[in-house]
Short mmCIF file of N, CA, C and O in Angstrom, two decimals:
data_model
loop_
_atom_site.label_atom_id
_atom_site.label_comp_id
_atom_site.label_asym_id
_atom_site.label_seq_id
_atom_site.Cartn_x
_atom_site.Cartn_y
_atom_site.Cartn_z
N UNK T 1397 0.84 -1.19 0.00
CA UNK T 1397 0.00 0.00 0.00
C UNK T 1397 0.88 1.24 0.00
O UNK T 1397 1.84 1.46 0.74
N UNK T 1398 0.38 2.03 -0.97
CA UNK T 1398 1.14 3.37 -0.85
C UNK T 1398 0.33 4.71 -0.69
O UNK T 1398 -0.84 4.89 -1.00
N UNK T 1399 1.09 5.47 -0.23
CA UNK T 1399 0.14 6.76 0.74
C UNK T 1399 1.13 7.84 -0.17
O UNK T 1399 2.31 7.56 -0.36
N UNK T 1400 0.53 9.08 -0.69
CA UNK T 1400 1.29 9.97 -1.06
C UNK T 1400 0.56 11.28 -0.71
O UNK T 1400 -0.60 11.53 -1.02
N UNK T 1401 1.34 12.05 -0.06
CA UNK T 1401 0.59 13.22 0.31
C UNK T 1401 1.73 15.04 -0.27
O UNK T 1401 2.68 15.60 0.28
N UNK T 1402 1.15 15.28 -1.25
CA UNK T 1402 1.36 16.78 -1.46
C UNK T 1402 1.16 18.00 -0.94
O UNK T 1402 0.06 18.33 -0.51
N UNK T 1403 2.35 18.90 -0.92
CA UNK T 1403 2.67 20.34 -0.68
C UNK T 1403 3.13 20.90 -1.66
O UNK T 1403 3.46 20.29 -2.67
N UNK T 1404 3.23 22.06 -1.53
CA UNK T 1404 3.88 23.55 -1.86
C UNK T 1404 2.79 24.11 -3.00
O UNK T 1404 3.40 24.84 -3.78
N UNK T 1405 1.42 24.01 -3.31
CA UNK T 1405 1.12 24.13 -4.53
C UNK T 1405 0.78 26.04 -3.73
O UNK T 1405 0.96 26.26 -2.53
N UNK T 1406 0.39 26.90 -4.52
CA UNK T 1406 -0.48 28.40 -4.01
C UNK T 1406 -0.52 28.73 -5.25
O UNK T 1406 -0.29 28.08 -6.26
N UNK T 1407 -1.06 30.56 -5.01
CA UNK T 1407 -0.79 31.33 -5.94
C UNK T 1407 0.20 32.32 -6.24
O UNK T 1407 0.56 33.21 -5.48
N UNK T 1408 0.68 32.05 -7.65
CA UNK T 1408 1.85 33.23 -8.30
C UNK T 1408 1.77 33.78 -9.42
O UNK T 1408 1.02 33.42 -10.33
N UNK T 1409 2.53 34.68 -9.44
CA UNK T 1409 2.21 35.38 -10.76
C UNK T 1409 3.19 34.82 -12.36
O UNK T 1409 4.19 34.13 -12.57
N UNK T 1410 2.55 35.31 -12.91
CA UNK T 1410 3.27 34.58 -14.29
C UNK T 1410 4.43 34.97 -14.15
O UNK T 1410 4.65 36.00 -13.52
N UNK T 1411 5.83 33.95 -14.92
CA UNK T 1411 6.64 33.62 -14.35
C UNK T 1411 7.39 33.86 -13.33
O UNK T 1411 8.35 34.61 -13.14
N UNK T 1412 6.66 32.90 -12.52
CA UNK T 1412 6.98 33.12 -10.79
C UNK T 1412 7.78 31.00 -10.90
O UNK T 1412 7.90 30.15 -11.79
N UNK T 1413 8.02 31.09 -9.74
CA UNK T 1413 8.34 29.55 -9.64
C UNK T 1413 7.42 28.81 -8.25
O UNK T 1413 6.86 29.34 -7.29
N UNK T 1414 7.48 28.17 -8.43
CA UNK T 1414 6.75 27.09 -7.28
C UNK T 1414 7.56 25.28 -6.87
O UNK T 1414 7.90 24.58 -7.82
N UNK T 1415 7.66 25.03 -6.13
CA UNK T 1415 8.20 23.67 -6.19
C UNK T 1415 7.00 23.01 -5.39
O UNK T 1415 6.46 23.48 -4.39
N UNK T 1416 6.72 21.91 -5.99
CA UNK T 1416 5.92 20.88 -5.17
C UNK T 1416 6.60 19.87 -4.56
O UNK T 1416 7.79 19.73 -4.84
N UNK T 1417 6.05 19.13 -3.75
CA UNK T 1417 6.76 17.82 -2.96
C UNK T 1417 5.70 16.79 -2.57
O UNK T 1417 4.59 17.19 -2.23
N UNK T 1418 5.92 15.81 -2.60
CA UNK T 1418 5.46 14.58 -2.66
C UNK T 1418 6.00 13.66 -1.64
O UNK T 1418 6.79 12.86 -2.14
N UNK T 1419 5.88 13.55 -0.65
CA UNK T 1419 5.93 12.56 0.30
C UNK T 1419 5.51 11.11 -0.05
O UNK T 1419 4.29 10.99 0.00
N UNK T 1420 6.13 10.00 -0.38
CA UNK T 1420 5.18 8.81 0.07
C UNK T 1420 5.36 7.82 0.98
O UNK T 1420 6.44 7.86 1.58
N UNK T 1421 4.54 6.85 1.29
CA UNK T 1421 5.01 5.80 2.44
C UNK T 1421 4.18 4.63 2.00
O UNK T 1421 3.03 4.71 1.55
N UNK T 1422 4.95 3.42 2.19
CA UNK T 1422 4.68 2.42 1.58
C UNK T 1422 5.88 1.76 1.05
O UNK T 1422 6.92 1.81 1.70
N UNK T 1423 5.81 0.98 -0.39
CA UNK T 1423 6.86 0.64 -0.92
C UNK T 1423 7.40 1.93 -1.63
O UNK T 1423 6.88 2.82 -2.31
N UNK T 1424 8.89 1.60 -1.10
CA UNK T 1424 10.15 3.00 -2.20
C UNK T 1424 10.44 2.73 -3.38
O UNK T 1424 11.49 3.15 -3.87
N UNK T 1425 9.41 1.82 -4.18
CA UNK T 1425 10.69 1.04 -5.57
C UNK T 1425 9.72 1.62 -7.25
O UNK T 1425 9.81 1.36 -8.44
N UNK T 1426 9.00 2.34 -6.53
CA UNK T 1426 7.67 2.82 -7.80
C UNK T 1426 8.23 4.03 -8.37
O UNK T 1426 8.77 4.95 -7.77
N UNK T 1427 7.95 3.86 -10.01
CA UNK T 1427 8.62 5.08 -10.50
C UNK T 1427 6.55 6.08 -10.26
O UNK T 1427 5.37 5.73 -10.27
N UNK T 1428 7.63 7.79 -10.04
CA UNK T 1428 6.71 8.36 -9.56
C UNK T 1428 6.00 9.56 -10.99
O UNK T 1428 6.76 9.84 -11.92
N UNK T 1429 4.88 10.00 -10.97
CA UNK T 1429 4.84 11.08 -11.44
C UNK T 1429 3.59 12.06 -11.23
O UNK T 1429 2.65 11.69 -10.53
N UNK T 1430 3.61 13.16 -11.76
CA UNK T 1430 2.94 14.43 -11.49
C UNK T 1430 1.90 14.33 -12.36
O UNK T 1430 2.24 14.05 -13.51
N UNK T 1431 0.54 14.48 -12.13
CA UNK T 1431 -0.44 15.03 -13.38
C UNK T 1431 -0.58 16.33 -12.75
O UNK T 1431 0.13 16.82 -11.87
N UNK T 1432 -1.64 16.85 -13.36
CA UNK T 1432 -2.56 17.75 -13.09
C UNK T 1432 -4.02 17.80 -14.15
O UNK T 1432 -4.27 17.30 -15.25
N UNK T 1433 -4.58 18.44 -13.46
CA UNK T 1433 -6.26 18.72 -13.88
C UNK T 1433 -6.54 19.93 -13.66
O UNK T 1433 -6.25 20.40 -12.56
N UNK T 1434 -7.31 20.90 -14.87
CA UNK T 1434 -7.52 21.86 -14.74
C UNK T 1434 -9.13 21.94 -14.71
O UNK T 1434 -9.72 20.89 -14.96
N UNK T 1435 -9.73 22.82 -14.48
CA UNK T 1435 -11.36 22.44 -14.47
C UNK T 1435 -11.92 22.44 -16.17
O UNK T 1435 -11.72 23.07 -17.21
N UNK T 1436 -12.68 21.42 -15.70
CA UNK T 1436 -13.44 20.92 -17.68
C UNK T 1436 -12.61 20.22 -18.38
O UNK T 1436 -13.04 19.83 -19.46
N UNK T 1437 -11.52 19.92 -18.08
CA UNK T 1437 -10.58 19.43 -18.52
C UNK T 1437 -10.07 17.69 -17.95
O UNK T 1437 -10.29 17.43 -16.76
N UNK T 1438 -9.57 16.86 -18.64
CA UNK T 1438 -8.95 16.02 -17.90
C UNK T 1438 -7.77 15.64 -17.39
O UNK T 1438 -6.78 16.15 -17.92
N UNK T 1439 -7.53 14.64 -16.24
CA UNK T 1439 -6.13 14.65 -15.77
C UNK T 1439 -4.87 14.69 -16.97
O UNK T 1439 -5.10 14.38 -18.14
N UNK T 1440 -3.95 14.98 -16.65
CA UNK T 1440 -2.70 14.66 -17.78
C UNK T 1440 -1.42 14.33 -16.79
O UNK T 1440 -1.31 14.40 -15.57
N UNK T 1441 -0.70 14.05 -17.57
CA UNK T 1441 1.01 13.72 -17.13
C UNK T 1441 1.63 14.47 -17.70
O UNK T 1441 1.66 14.64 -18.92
N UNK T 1442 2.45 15.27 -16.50
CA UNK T 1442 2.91 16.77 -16.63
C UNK T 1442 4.61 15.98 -16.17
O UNK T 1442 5.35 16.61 -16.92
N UNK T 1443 5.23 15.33 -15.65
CA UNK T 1443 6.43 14.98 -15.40
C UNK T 1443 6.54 13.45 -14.97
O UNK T 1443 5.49 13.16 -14.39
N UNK T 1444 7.39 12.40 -15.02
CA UNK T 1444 7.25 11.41 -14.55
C UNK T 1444 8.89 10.73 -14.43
O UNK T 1444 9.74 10.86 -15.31
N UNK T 1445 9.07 10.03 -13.21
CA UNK T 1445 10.91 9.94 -13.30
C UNK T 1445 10.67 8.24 -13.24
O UNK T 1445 9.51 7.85 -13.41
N UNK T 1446 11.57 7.37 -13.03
CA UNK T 1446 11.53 6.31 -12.86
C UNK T 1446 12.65 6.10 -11.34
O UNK T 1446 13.18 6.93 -10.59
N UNK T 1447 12.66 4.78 -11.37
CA UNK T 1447 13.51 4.46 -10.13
C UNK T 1447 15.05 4.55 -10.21
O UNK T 1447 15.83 4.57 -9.26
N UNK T 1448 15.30 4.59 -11.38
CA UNK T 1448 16.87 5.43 -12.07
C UNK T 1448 17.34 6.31 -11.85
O UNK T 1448 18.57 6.39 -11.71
N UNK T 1449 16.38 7.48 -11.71
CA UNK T 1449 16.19 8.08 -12.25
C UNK T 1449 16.12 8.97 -13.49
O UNK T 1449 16.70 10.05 -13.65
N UNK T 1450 15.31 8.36 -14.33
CA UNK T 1450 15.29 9.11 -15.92
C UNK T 1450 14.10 9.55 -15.97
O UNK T 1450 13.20 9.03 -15.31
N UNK T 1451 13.86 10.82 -16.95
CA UNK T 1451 12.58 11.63 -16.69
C UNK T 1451 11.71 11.99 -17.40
O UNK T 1451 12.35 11.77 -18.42
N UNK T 1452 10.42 12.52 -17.91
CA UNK T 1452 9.95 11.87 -18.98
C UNK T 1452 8.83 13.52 -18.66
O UNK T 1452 8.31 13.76 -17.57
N UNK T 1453 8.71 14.50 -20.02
CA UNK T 1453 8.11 15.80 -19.47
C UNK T 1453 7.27 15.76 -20.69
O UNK T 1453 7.70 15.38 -21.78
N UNK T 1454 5.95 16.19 -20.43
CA UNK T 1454 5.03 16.99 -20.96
C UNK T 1454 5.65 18.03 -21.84
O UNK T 1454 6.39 18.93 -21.42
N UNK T 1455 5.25 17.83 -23.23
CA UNK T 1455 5.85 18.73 -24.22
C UNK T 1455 6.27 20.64 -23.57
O UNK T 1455 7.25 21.38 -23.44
N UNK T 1456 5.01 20.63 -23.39
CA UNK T 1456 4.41 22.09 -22.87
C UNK T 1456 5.15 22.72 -21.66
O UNK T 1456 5.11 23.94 -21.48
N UNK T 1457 5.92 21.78 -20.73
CA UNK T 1457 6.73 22.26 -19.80
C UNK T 1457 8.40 21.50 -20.07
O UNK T 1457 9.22 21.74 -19.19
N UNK T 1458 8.61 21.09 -20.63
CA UNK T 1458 9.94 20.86 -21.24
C UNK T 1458 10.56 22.10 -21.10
O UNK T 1458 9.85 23.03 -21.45
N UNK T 1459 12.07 22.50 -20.55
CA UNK T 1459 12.84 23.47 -19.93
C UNK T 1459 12.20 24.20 -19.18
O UNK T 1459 12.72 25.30 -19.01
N UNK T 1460 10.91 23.96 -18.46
CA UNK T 1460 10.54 24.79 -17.85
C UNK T 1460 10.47 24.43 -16.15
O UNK T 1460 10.82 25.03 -15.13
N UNK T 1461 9.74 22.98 -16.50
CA UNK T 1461 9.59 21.98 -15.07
C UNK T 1461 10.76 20.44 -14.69
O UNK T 1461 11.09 19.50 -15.41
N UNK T 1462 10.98 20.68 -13.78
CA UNK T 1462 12.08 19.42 -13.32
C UNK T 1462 11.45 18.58 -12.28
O UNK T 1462 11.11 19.17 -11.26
N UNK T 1463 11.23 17.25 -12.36
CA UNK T 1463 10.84 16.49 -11.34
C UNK T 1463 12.44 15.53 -11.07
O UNK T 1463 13.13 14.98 -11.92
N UNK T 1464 12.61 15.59 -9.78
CA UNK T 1464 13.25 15.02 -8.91
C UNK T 1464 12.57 14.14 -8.09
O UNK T 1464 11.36 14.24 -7.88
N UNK T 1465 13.88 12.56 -7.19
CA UNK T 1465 13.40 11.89 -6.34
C UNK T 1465 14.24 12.01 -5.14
O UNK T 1465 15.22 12.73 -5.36
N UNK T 1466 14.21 11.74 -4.45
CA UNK T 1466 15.01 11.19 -3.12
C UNK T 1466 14.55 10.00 -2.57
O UNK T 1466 13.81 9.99 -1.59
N UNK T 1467 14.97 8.82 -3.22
CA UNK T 1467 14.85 7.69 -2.62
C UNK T 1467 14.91 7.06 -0.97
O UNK T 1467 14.14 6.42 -0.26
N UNK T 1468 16.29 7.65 -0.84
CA UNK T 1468 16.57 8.03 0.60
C UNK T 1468 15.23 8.03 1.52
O UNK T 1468 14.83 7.05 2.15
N UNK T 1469 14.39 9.77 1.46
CA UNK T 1469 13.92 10.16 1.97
C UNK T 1469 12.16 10.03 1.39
O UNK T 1469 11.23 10.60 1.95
N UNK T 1470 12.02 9.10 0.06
CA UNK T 1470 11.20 8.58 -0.51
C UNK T 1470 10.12 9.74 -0.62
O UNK T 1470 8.95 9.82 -0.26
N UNK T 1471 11.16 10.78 -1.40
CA UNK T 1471 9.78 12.03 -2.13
C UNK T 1471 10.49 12.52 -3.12
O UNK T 1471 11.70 12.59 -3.32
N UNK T 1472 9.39 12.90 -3.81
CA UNK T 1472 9.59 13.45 -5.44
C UNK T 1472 9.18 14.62 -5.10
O UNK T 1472 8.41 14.77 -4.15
N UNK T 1473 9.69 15.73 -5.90
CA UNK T 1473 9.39 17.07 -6.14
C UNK T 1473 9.65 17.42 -7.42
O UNK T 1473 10.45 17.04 -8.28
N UNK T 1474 8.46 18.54 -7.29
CA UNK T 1474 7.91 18.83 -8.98
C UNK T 1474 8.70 20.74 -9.11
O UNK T 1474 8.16 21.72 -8.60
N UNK T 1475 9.87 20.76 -9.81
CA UNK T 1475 10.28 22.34 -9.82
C UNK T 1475 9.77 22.78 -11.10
O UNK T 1475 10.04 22.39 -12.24
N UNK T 1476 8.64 24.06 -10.47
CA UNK T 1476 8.57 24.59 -11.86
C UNK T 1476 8.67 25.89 -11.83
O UNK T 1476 8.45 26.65 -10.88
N UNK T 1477 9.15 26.24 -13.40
CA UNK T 1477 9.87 27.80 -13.08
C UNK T 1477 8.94 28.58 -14.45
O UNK T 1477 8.11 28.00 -15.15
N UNK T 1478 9.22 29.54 -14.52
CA UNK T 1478 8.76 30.24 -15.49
C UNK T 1478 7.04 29.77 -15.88
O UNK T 1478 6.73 29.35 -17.00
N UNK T 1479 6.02 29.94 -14.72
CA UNK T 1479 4.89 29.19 -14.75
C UNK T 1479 4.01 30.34 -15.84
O UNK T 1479 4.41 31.46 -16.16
N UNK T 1480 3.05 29.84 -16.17
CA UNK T 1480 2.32 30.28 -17.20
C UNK T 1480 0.75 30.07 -16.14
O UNK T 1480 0.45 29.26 -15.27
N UNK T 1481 0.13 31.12 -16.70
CA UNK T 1481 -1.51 30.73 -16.26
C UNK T 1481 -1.88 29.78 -17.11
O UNK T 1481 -3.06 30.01 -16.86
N UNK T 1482 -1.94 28.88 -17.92
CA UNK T 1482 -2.17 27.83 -18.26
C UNK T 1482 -1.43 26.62 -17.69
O UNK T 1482 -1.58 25.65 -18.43
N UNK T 1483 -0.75 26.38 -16.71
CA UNK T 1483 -0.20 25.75 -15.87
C UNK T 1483 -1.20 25.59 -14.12
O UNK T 1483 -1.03 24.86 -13.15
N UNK T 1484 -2.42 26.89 -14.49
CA UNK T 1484 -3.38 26.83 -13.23
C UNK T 1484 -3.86 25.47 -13.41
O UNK T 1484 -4.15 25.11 -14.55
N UNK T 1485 -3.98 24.57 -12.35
CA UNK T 1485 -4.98 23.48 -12.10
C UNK T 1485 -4.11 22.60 -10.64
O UNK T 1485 -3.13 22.99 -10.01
N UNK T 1486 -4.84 21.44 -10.51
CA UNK T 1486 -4.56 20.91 -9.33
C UNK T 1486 -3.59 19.78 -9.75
O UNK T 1486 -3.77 19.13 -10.78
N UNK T 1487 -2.63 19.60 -8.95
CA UNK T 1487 -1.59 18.66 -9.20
C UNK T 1487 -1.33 17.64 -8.44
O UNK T 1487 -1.09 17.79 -7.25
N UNK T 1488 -1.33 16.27 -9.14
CA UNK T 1488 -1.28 15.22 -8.36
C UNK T 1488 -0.39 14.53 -8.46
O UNK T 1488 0.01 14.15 -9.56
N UNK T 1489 0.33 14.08 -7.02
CA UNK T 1489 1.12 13.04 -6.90
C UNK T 1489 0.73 11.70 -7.38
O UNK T 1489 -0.48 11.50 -7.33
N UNK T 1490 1.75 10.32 -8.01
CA UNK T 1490 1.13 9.19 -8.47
C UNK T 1490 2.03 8.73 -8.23
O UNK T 1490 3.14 9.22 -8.07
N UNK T 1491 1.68 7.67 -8.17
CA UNK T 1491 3.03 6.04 -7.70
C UNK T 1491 2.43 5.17 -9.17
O UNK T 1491 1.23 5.02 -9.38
N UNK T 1492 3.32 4.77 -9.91
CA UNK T 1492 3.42 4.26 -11.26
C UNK T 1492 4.59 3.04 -11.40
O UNK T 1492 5.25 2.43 -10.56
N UNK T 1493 4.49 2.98 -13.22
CA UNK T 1493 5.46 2.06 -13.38
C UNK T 1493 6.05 2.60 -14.61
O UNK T 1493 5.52 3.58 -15.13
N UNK T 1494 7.08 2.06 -15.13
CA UNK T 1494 7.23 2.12 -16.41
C UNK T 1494 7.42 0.88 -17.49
O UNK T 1494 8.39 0.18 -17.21
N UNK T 1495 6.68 0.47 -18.68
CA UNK T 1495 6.55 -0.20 -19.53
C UNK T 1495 6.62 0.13 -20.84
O UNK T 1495 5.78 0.50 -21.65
N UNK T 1496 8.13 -0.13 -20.91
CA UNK T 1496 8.30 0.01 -22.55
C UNK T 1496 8.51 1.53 -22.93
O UNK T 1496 7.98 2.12 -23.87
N UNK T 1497 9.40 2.03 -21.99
CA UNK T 1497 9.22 3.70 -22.09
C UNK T 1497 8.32 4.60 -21.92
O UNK T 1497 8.57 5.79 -22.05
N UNK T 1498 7.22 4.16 -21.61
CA UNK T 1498 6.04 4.70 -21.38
C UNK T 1498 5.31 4.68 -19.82
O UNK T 1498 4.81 3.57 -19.63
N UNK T 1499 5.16 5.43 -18.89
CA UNK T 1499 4.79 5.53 -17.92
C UNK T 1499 3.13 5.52 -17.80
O UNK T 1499 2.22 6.10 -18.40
N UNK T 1500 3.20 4.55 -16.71
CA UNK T 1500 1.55 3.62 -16.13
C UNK T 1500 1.08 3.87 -14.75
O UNK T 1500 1.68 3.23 -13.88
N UNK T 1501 0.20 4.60 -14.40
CA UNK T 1501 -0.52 5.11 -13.13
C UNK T 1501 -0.52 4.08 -12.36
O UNK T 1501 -0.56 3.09 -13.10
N UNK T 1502 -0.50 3.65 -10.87
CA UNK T 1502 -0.74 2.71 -10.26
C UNK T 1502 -2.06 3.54 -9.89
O UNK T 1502 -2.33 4.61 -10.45
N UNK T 1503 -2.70 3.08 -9.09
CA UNK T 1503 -4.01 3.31 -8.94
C UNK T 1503 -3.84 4.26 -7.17
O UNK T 1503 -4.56 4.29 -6.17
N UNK T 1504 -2.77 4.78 -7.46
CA UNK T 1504 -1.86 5.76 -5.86
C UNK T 1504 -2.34 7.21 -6.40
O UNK T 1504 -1.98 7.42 -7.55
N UNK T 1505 -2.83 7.89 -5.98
CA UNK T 1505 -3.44 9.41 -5.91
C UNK T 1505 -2.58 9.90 -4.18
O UNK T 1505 -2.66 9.21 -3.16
N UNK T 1506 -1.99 10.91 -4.27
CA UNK T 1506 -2.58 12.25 -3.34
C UNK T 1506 -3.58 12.17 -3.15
O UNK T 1506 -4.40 11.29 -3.40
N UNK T 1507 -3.71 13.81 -2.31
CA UNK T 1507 -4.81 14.47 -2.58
C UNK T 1507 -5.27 15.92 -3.10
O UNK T 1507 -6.20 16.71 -2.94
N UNK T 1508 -3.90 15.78 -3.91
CA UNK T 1508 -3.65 16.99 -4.84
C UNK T 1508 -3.55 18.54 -3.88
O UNK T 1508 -3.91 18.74 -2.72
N UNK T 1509 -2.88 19.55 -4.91
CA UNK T 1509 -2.45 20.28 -4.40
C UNK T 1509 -2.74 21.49 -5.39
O UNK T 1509 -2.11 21.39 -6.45
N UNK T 1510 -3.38 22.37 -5.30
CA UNK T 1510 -3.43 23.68 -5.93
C UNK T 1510 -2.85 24.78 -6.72
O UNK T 1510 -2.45 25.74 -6.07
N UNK T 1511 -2.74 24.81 -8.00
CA UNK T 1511 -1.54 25.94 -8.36
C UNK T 1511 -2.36 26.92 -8.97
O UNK T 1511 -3.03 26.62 -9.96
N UNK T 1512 -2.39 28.18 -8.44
CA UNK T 1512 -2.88 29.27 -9.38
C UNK T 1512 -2.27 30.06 -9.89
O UNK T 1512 -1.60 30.65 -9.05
N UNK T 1513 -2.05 30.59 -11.33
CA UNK T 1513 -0.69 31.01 -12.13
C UNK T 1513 -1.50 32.16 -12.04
O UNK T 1513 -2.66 31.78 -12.22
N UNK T 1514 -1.43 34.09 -11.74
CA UNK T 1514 -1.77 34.94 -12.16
C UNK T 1514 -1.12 35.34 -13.14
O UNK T 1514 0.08 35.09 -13.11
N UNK T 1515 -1.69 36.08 -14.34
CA UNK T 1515 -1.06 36.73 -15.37
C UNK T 1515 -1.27 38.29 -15.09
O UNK T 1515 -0.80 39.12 -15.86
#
């Protein structure tokens, strides 16, 4: 069983930065990643690392957002810089896998965390 609980999300102004963090507890061996959901919209995969760490970004934030792990201390954090108001929505922690280069949700949610981008 895995438990993941998120911080750091608020509000900032366009390009402002924010870092999120991801706590989890449970098993340490799951590659992790970030969606988000904006309203009317559906979830997406905004960053995702594996247990390697190698990292895998959403076209749209490519040089913009960095997800990191600490195995160690078994949390991922989501750095994002130069945020855009189209980057507003809620962001969720996930415990996953990877298959075939392609990253797979385990059925591990947060309980998400808030980002509001002002322009």
């Amino acid at each position: 069983q895995v438990q993941l609980v998120e911080s750091g999300g608020g509000l900032v102004q366009a390009g402002g930065s924010l870092r999120l963090s991801c706590a989890a507890s449970g098993s340490p061996f799951n590659a992790m990643g970030w969606y988000r959901q904006a309203p009317g919209k559906q979830r997406e995969l905004v960053a995702a690392i594996s247990t390697g760490g190698s990292t895998d970004y959403k076209d749209s934030v490519k040089g913009r957002f960095t997800i990191s792990r600490d195995n160690a201390k078994n949390t991922v954090d989501l750095l994002m810089n130069s945020l855009k108001p189209e980057d507003t929505a809620v962001y969720y922690c996930n415990a996953g896998r990877y298959v075939s280069d392609s990253y797979y949700p385990y059925g591990y949610w947060g309980q998400g965390t808030q980002v509001t981008v002002s322009s």
